[in-house]
Short mmCIF file of C-alpha atoms in Angstrom, two decimals:
data_model
loop_
_atom_site.label_atom_id
_atom_site.label_comp_id
_atom_site.label_asym_id
_atom_site.label_seq_id
_atom_site.Cartn_x
_atom_site.Cartn_y
_atom_site.Cartn_z
CA MET A 8 92.75 76.88 97.34
CA MET A 9 94.91 77.59 94.30
CA ALA A 10 98.54 78.34 95.04
CA LYS A 11 99.94 81.76 94.21
CA VAL A 12 100.94 81.91 90.53
CA ASP A 13 104.67 82.05 89.89
CA VAL A 14 105.46 85.42 88.27
CA THR A 15 107.81 83.69 85.85
CA LEU A 16 104.71 82.47 84.05
CA VAL A 17 103.99 86.07 83.13
CA ARG A 18 106.42 86.89 80.30
CA PRO A 19 109.80 86.00 81.88
CA ASP A 20 111.53 88.68 79.78
CA LEU A 21 109.60 91.43 81.57
CA THR A 22 109.16 92.41 85.21
CA LEU A 23 105.92 93.14 87.02
CA LYS A 24 107.24 96.63 87.67
CA GLN A 25 107.21 97.25 83.93
CA TYR A 26 103.61 96.02 83.88
CA SER A 27 102.46 98.61 86.43
CA SER A 28 99.30 100.57 85.74
CA ALA A 29 99.34 103.80 83.74
CA SER A 30 100.96 106.38 86.01
CA ASN A 31 98.64 109.22 84.97
CA LEU A 32 95.53 107.16 85.76
CA ALA A 33 96.94 105.93 89.07
CA PHE A 34 97.95 109.47 90.05
CA ASN A 35 94.51 110.81 89.17
CA GLU A 36 92.80 108.15 91.29
CA LYS A 37 95.10 108.93 94.23
CA ILE A 38 94.45 112.69 94.15
CA LYS A 39 90.70 112.27 93.64
CA SER A 40 90.64 109.97 96.67
CA LEU A 41 92.41 112.60 98.80
CA ILE A 42 89.95 115.27 97.62
CA LYS A 43 87.04 112.97 98.45
CA GLU A 44 88.46 112.60 101.95
CA GLY A 45 88.14 116.36 102.35
CA GLN A 46 91.60 117.62 101.45
CA ASN A 47 91.73 120.92 99.56
CA ILE A 48 93.98 120.18 96.58
CA TYR A 49 94.55 122.00 93.30
CA HIS A 50 94.60 119.05 90.91
CA PHE A 51 96.87 119.69 87.91
CA GLY A 52 97.64 116.02 87.35
CA PHE A 53 95.19 114.68 84.76
CA GLY A 54 94.51 115.68 81.15
CA GLN A 55 90.78 115.25 80.66
CA SER A 56 88.72 117.78 78.71
CA PRO A 57 87.04 120.13 81.19
CA PHE A 58 84.20 120.85 78.79
CA PRO A 59 80.85 119.06 78.46
CA VAL A 60 80.46 116.68 75.55
CA LEU A 61 79.57 118.44 72.32
CA GLU A 62 75.81 118.96 72.59
CA THR A 63 74.87 117.52 69.22
CA ALA A 64 76.75 114.33 70.12
CA VAL A 65 74.64 113.92 73.25
CA ASP A 66 71.45 114.44 71.28
CA TYR A 67 72.43 111.83 68.71
CA LEU A 68 73.56 109.39 71.40
CA LYS A 69 70.07 109.51 72.90
CA LYS A 70 68.67 108.69 69.48
CA TYR A 71 71.00 105.72 68.95
CA ALA A 72 71.28 104.43 72.52
CA SER A 73 69.37 101.26 71.63
CA GLU A 74 71.83 100.19 68.92
CA ASN A 75 73.36 96.96 70.19
CA ASP A 76 74.67 95.04 67.18
CA TYR A 77 78.32 94.21 66.75
CA LEU A 78 79.57 96.55 64.05
CA PRO A 79 82.36 95.87 61.53
CA VAL A 80 85.77 95.63 63.18
CA GLN A 81 87.00 98.49 61.00
CA GLY A 82 84.12 100.71 62.05
CA LEU A 83 80.78 101.92 60.74
CA ALA A 84 81.09 102.92 57.07
CA THR A 85 79.21 106.20 57.54
CA LEU A 86 81.43 107.12 60.48
CA ARG A 87 84.61 106.43 58.50
CA LYS A 88 83.26 108.57 55.67
CA GLY A 89 82.45 111.34 58.17
CA ILE A 90 85.98 111.18 59.59
CA CYS A 91 87.41 111.67 56.09
CA GLU A 92 85.10 114.63 55.44
CA PHE A 93 86.09 116.12 58.80
CA HIS A 94 89.78 116.04 57.86
CA LYS A 95 88.99 117.44 54.44
CA VAL A 96 87.45 120.49 56.11
CA TYR A 97 90.04 121.01 58.85
CA ASP A 98 93.27 119.70 57.26
CA ASN A 99 92.50 119.99 53.54
CA LEU A 100 93.43 116.35 53.12
CA THR A 101 91.60 113.69 51.13
CA PHE A 102 91.42 110.26 52.74
CA ASP A 103 89.65 107.07 51.68
CA PRO A 104 87.15 105.66 54.22
CA ASP A 105 88.59 102.20 53.48
CA ASP A 106 91.87 103.37 55.02
CA VAL A 107 90.25 104.30 58.35
CA ILE A 108 89.96 101.94 61.31
CA VAL A 109 87.85 102.87 64.35
CA ALA A 110 88.43 101.60 67.88
CA PRO A 111 87.38 102.13 71.51
CA GLY A 112 89.98 104.85 71.86
CA SER A 113 93.09 105.53 69.78
CA LYS A 114 95.14 104.15 72.68
CA GLU A 115 94.08 100.62 71.73
CA LEU A 116 95.12 101.07 68.11
CA ILE A 117 98.55 102.42 69.06
CA PHE A 118 99.16 99.36 71.22
CA LEU A 119 98.03 96.95 68.50
CA LEU A 120 100.26 98.72 65.98
CA MET A 121 103.28 98.31 68.25
CA THR A 122 102.37 94.65 68.73
CA VAL A 123 102.16 93.74 65.04
CA PHE A 124 104.94 96.00 63.73
CA ASN A 125 108.15 94.21 62.75
CA GLY A 126 110.97 96.67 63.37
CA ASP A 127 112.47 99.11 65.86
CA ILE A 128 110.10 101.39 67.79
CA LEU A 129 111.14 104.96 68.58
CA ILE A 130 109.50 107.24 71.14
CA ASN A 131 110.27 110.90 71.69
CA SER A 132 111.10 112.26 75.14
CA PRO A 133 109.32 113.81 76.95
CA SER A 134 106.19 111.97 75.91
CA TRP A 135 102.84 110.73 77.11
CA THR A 136 103.26 108.24 79.94
CA THR A 137 101.69 105.30 78.10
CA TYR A 138 103.80 104.95 74.94
CA GLN A 139 106.84 103.35 76.58
CA SER A 140 104.73 101.05 78.74
CA GLN A 141 102.74 99.93 75.70
CA ALA A 142 105.95 99.13 73.84
CA ILE A 143 107.21 97.05 76.77
CA LEU A 144 103.84 95.33 77.05
CA ALA A 145 104.15 94.46 73.36
CA GLY A 146 107.52 92.86 74.12
CA ARG A 147 109.61 95.66 72.62
CA SER A 148 112.55 97.73 73.86
CA PRO A 149 111.91 101.18 72.41
CA LEU A 150 114.66 103.58 71.38
CA ILE A 151 114.29 107.03 72.94
CA VAL A 152 114.62 110.19 70.84
CA ASP A 153 115.50 112.99 73.21
CA SER A 154 114.32 116.57 72.84
CA ARG A 155 115.56 119.67 74.62
CA GLU A 156 113.92 122.60 76.31
CA LYS A 157 115.98 125.05 74.23
CA ASP A 158 114.42 123.51 71.08
CA GLY A 159 110.93 124.00 72.46
CA TRP A 160 110.78 120.29 73.37
CA LYS A 161 110.68 119.36 69.66
CA ILE A 162 112.81 116.53 68.34
CA THR A 163 115.37 117.69 65.79
CA PRO A 164 116.65 115.93 62.66
CA GLU A 165 120.10 115.77 64.27
CA GLU A 166 118.86 113.98 67.39
CA LEU A 167 116.74 111.64 65.31
CA GLU A 168 119.74 110.77 63.13
CA LYS A 169 121.76 110.02 66.25
CA VAL A 170 119.19 107.52 67.52
CA LEU A 171 118.64 105.94 64.11
CA SER A 172 122.34 105.12 63.94
CA LYS A 173 121.62 102.55 66.67
CA ALA A 174 118.69 100.97 64.79
CA ASP A 175 118.74 98.17 62.21
CA ILE A 176 119.71 99.92 58.98
CA ASP A 177 117.84 97.43 56.78
CA SER A 178 114.52 97.35 58.63
CA TYR A 179 111.59 99.71 58.88
CA LYS A 180 111.28 101.80 62.03
CA LEU A 181 108.16 103.11 63.76
CA LEU A 182 108.30 106.52 65.44
CA ILE A 183 105.51 107.54 67.81
CA LEU A 184 105.22 111.33 67.51
CA THR A 185 102.70 113.52 69.34
CA ASN A 186 101.66 116.80 67.72
CA PRO A 187 100.44 118.90 69.55
CA CYS A 188 102.47 117.33 72.33
CA ASN A 189 101.39 115.80 75.60
CA PRO A 190 103.07 116.72 78.00
CA THR A 191 104.71 119.91 76.64
CA GLY A 192 102.04 121.66 74.57
CA THR A 193 104.54 122.20 71.76
CA CYS A 194 103.47 122.06 68.09
CA TYR A 195 105.51 121.31 64.98
CA THR A 196 105.42 123.78 62.11
CA GLN A 197 105.38 122.71 58.47
CA GLU A 198 109.07 123.58 58.25
CA ASN A 199 109.83 121.40 61.29
CA LEU A 200 107.95 118.48 59.74
CA GLU A 201 109.54 118.88 56.32
CA LYS A 202 113.04 118.69 57.82
CA LEU A 203 112.13 115.62 59.86
CA THR A 204 110.54 114.01 56.81
CA GLU A 205 113.87 114.06 54.99
CA VAL A 206 115.21 111.83 57.78
CA PHE A 207 112.10 109.64 57.75
CA ARG A 208 112.50 108.91 54.05
CA ASN A 209 116.24 108.31 54.25
CA HIS A 210 115.90 105.79 57.08
CA ARG A 211 112.61 104.05 56.24
CA VAL A 212 110.80 105.51 59.25
CA ILE A 213 107.05 105.03 59.49
CA VAL A 214 105.41 107.59 61.80
CA LEU A 215 102.39 107.10 64.02
CA SER A 216 101.42 110.77 64.27
CA ASP A 217 99.26 111.10 67.36
CA GLU A 218 97.25 114.24 66.58
CA ILE A 219 94.54 113.79 69.19
CA TYR A 220 94.99 117.48 70.17
CA ALA A 221 95.03 118.82 66.59
CA ARG A 222 91.70 120.62 66.88
CA VAL A 223 92.87 122.13 70.18
CA GLN A 224 95.77 123.86 68.42
CA TYR A 225 95.37 127.46 69.51
CA GLY A 226 96.12 129.15 66.20
CA GLY A 227 93.79 126.90 64.22
CA ASP A 228 96.65 126.27 61.79
CA HIS A 229 97.68 122.74 62.77
CA VAL A 230 99.82 121.00 60.14
CA CYS A 231 98.99 117.31 59.78
CA LEU A 232 102.05 115.15 59.08
CA SER A 233 100.03 113.29 56.43
CA LYS A 234 100.21 116.47 54.37
CA VAL A 235 104.02 116.48 54.43
CA TYR A 236 104.77 112.75 54.54
CA PRO A 237 101.67 111.08 53.05
CA GLU A 238 103.18 107.71 52.19
CA GLY A 239 104.64 107.04 55.64
CA THR A 240 102.23 108.60 58.14
CA ILE A 241 99.60 106.77 60.15
CA LEU A 242 97.32 109.51 61.46
CA SER A 243 95.92 108.82 64.92
CA SER A 244 93.10 110.85 66.45
CA GLY A 245 89.72 110.63 68.12
CA MET A 246 86.83 112.44 69.79
CA SER A 247 88.09 112.64 73.37
CA LYS A 248 89.81 116.03 73.35
CA TRP A 249 88.12 118.30 70.81
CA ALA A 250 84.59 117.02 71.52
CA GLY A 251 84.93 116.43 75.28
CA ALA A 252 84.09 112.75 74.83
CA GLY A 253 86.98 111.00 76.58
CA GLY A 254 84.82 108.48 78.39
CA TRP A 255 82.98 107.61 75.18
CA ARG A 256 86.12 105.84 73.96
CA LEU A 257 86.06 106.53 70.25
CA GLY A 258 89.33 106.86 68.35
CA TYR A 259 90.69 106.02 64.93
CA ASN A 260 93.78 105.61 62.77
CA ILE A 261 94.09 106.50 59.09
CA PHE A 262 96.64 104.50 57.09
CA PRO A 263 98.11 105.48 53.73
CA ASN A 264 97.48 102.99 50.95
CA GLU A 265 101.21 102.23 50.90
CA LEU A 266 100.89 100.73 54.39
CA SER A 267 97.77 98.63 53.72
CA PRO A 268 99.47 95.38 54.85
CA LEU A 269 100.17 97.00 58.22
CA MET A 270 96.59 98.21 58.49
CA SER A 271 95.35 94.70 57.68
CA ALA A 272 97.50 93.30 60.49
CA VAL A 273 96.12 95.85 62.96
CA ARG A 274 92.54 95.13 61.84
CA ASN A 275 93.08 91.40 62.29
CA ALA A 276 94.53 91.97 65.75
CA ALA A 277 91.53 94.17 66.59
CA SER A 278 89.17 91.34 65.69
CA HIS A 279 90.82 89.27 68.42
CA SER A 280 90.83 92.03 71.05
CA TYR A 281 88.09 94.67 71.10
CA SER A 282 85.85 93.35 68.24
CA CYS A 283 84.36 96.79 67.57
CA ALA A 284 83.96 100.23 69.07
CA PRO A 285 80.66 100.85 70.93
CA ALA A 286 77.78 100.99 68.47
CA PRO A 287 75.80 103.93 69.96
CA MET A 288 78.88 106.17 69.95
CA GLN A 289 79.72 105.25 66.36
CA TYR A 290 76.21 105.99 65.12
CA ALA A 291 76.11 109.27 67.08
CA PHE A 292 79.39 110.61 65.70
CA SER A 293 78.59 109.49 62.18
CA GLN A 294 75.88 112.17 62.39
CA VAL A 295 77.90 114.70 64.40
CA LEU A 296 80.63 114.90 61.77
CA THR A 297 78.16 116.01 59.13
CA ASN A 298 77.29 119.12 61.18
CA PHE A 299 80.44 121.20 60.76
CA PRO A 300 78.97 124.53 61.96
CA ALA A 301 78.13 123.00 65.36
CA CYS A 302 81.54 121.32 65.59
CA ASP A 303 83.39 124.47 64.60
CA GLU A 304 81.49 126.73 67.00
CA TYR A 305 82.30 124.40 69.89
CA ILE A 306 85.96 124.07 68.85
CA GLN A 307 86.47 127.84 68.54
CA HIS A 308 85.08 128.60 71.98
CA THR A 309 86.80 125.78 73.85
CA THR A 310 90.13 126.37 72.13
CA ARG A 311 90.26 130.06 72.88
CA ILE A 312 89.59 129.29 76.54
CA MET A 313 92.41 126.75 76.63
CA LYS A 314 94.77 129.22 74.94
CA LEU A 315 93.95 131.89 77.52
CA VAL A 316 94.44 129.51 80.45
CA GLY A 317 97.68 128.10 79.03
CA GLN A 318 99.14 131.56 78.49
CA PHE A 319 98.10 132.60 82.00
CA CYS A 320 99.88 129.61 83.58
CA THR A 321 102.98 130.24 81.48
CA SER A 322 103.30 133.95 82.23
CA GLU A 323 102.63 133.59 85.95
CA LEU A 324 105.19 130.84 86.48
CA ARG A 325 107.77 132.60 84.34
CA SER A 326 107.32 135.69 86.53
CA VAL A 327 108.95 133.81 89.44
CA GLY A 328 111.74 132.27 87.40
CA VAL A 329 110.21 128.93 86.44
CA LYS A 330 111.17 127.89 82.90
CA VAL A 331 108.15 127.21 80.71
CA VAL A 332 107.88 126.65 76.96
CA GLU A 333 104.65 128.40 75.98
CA PRO A 334 102.03 125.88 74.83
CA LYS A 335 100.67 126.15 71.31
CA GLY A 336 97.95 123.53 71.74
CA GLY A 337 96.43 121.01 74.11
CA TYR A 338 96.01 121.02 77.88
CA TYR A 339 99.57 121.04 79.20
CA ILE A 340 102.76 122.83 80.05
CA PHE A 341 106.01 121.19 81.14
CA PRO A 342 107.52 123.63 83.66
CA ASN A 343 111.10 123.29 84.86
CA PHE A 344 111.66 124.33 88.50
CA GLU A 345 115.44 124.55 88.24
CA VAL A 346 115.24 128.05 89.78
CA ILE A 347 114.64 126.53 93.24
CA LYS A 348 117.12 123.66 92.95
CA PRO A 349 119.61 125.09 95.51
CA ALA A 350 116.88 125.39 98.15
CA LEU A 351 115.57 121.93 97.39
CA VAL A 352 119.03 120.37 97.64
CA LYS A 353 119.52 122.03 101.03
CA GLY A 354 116.37 120.24 102.16
CA GLY A 355 117.53 116.89 100.78
CA ILE A 356 115.25 117.02 97.72
CA THR A 357 117.10 115.79 94.63
CA SER A 358 114.44 114.32 92.32
CA CYS A 359 111.37 115.66 90.57
CA LYS A 360 109.24 113.04 92.34
CA GLN A 361 110.38 114.25 95.75
CA MET A 362 109.77 117.84 94.67
CA CYS A 363 106.19 117.07 93.58
CA GLU A 364 105.53 115.34 96.89
CA LEU A 365 106.76 118.47 98.68
CA ILE A 366 104.61 120.73 96.49
CA LEU A 367 101.56 118.62 97.33
CA LYS A 368 102.37 118.75 101.05
CA ASP A 369 103.25 122.45 101.30
CA ALA A 370 101.22 124.14 98.54
CA HIS A 371 98.38 121.60 98.12
CA VAL A 372 99.09 121.51 94.38
CA ALA A 373 99.13 118.13 92.62
CA LEU A 374 101.59 117.87 89.71
CA MET A 375 102.90 114.80 87.89
CA PRO A 376 106.70 114.65 87.97
CA GLY A 377 108.63 114.58 84.72
CA GLY A 378 111.24 111.94 85.43
CA PRO A 379 111.02 108.31 84.26
CA ASP A 380 107.23 108.41 83.67
CA HIS A 381 107.84 110.94 80.90
CA MET A 382 111.24 109.45 80.01
CA ARG A 383 113.18 112.32 81.58
CA PRO A 384 116.17 112.23 83.97
CA ILE A 385 115.09 111.64 87.56
CA ASP A 386 116.98 114.72 88.76
CA GLU A 387 115.51 117.05 86.12
CA LEU A 388 113.00 119.24 87.94
CA THR A 389 110.33 119.14 85.24
CA THR A 390 106.65 118.43 85.83
CA ARG A 391 103.54 118.03 83.73
CA LEU A 392 100.94 120.62 84.62
CA CYS A 393 97.45 119.95 83.21
CA PHE A 394 95.53 123.23 83.33
CA VAL A 395 92.07 121.72 82.92
CA ASN A 396 90.84 121.58 86.52
CA PHE A 397 88.04 124.08 86.07
CA ASN A 398 84.32 124.07 85.36
CA GLY A 399 84.25 123.86 81.58
CA SER A 400 80.47 124.11 81.41
CA LEU A 401 80.57 127.45 83.20
CA SER A 402 83.44 128.89 81.15
CA LEU A 403 82.00 127.65 77.83
CA SER A 404 78.61 129.17 78.61
CA GLU A 405 80.22 132.51 79.47
CA SER A 406 82.38 132.48 76.33
CA ARG A 407 79.33 131.85 74.18
CA GLN A 408 77.41 134.60 75.91
CA ARG A 409 80.20 137.10 75.26
CA GLY A 410 80.70 135.99 71.65
CA LEU A 411 83.85 135.18 69.72
CA THR A 412 84.56 138.83 68.91
CA CYS A 413 84.89 139.66 72.62
CA LYS A 414 88.49 139.39 73.87
CA LEU A 415 89.01 137.32 77.03
CA ASP A 416 91.56 138.35 79.67
CA VAL A 417 93.03 137.20 82.98
CA ASN A 418 89.87 138.24 84.82
CA PHE A 419 88.04 135.55 82.87
CA VAL A 420 90.50 132.97 84.23
CA LYS A 421 90.12 134.32 87.77
CA GLU A 422 86.31 134.22 87.65
CA PHE A 423 85.47 131.27 85.40
CA CYS A 424 88.56 129.05 85.77
CA ALA A 425 89.06 129.72 89.46
CA PRO A 426 90.80 126.44 90.48
CA VAL A 427 93.50 127.05 87.86
CA TYR A 428 93.95 130.62 89.03
CA GLY A 429 94.12 129.62 92.70
CA GLY A 430 96.46 126.71 92.08
CA VAL A 431 98.94 128.70 90.00
CA MET A 432 98.99 131.47 92.60
CA ALA A 433 99.63 128.91 95.36
CA LEU A 434 102.47 127.46 93.28
CA LYS A 435 103.95 130.94 92.72
CA THR A 436 103.86 131.67 96.43
CA TRP A 437 105.62 128.39 97.17
CA VAL A 438 108.35 129.07 94.63
CA LEU A 439 108.91 132.60 95.94
CA LYS A 440 109.22 131.29 99.49
CA LEU A 441 111.92 128.83 98.45
CA THR A 442 113.87 131.34 96.36
CA GLN A 443 114.12 133.57 99.43
CA LEU A 444 115.82 130.70 101.30
CA GLN A 445 118.59 130.38 98.69
#
């Protein structure tokens, strides 16, 4: 029998704790296991599209299910062309298919970029749980750019300048920026991006702009950073959020011509890791992206539902004193439960993790704590609330039946997004109970 492997053989500069699994995935598995055991839990802990996969995509996948050849590492040419046409329609930007690289999820490309990039890596806080772990896995020590609730959880030029003063002045830097943001739901305006771009240019900052939620921007007026900072933006997106195809694992990055050496390095790394994205999915979406009316109809209905649900969660929690920045896109809010801090402290609860454990126990509501997983202080009472735990097939069907001219209201949430409604009401009741003890 082989002896247990000495952990020092596994990158001695890192610890196994830093190599732990993605916290959002682990949390989702834990809660789903409890639900399977029969526990009644309102699950607000995982950000997966609630809607069925875009119907035309399913139809095309059936047609191309037998495709089994290895495709070019960079991706199917017709798919890359379709991606460029898609962004021309929605972002009014012209990209070259040769500057697009397709992968089994944009997550893989972000990790490869961090691995091959030679320079400091910056990550904004709060952020998606995976960015920091990916940087560590790539052997990097990322610099954290803090954002504040009073600024709508957007990083400011001043805060960025402060962090850049600690970076190597002569080297390029790579900032990972999410817009719309996971976990806060905030969106950057063109003015916000223009002010940040002045800093980017002055300090040689390359930006990986993760815009996976761009088509789930509620106003339909998302501003792509490539429009403002074309020479230094790597646009990252995919099909998981706007088309409901998370499990299909199809993402992409678009590099500006100025960064072609960096793209070449990522492509070479891809050839030694994933080889190519799944062929059937690539062929299917190469056809889907030519059918803009079907894409747009689906996007309009799903986005207006998400906007309604997000605004419902925000207004209800605010009504009991919870601080919430209203989401402008995506599936999330990042509520701050500071209003009940005195009562929690009386009960010996001093961290967001402990608070979330108490919420699960008392209110049967599952929330991911802010804290270290989202690069926030452990005693900050923020959480990530994913308001997608409802039957998207049912709500989408009802929205289509009513038509886009029909206004949706809170009764729609109560009837067709019932788990969200019930969970938020349970959370409100729990907060009110604690405030009465203060």
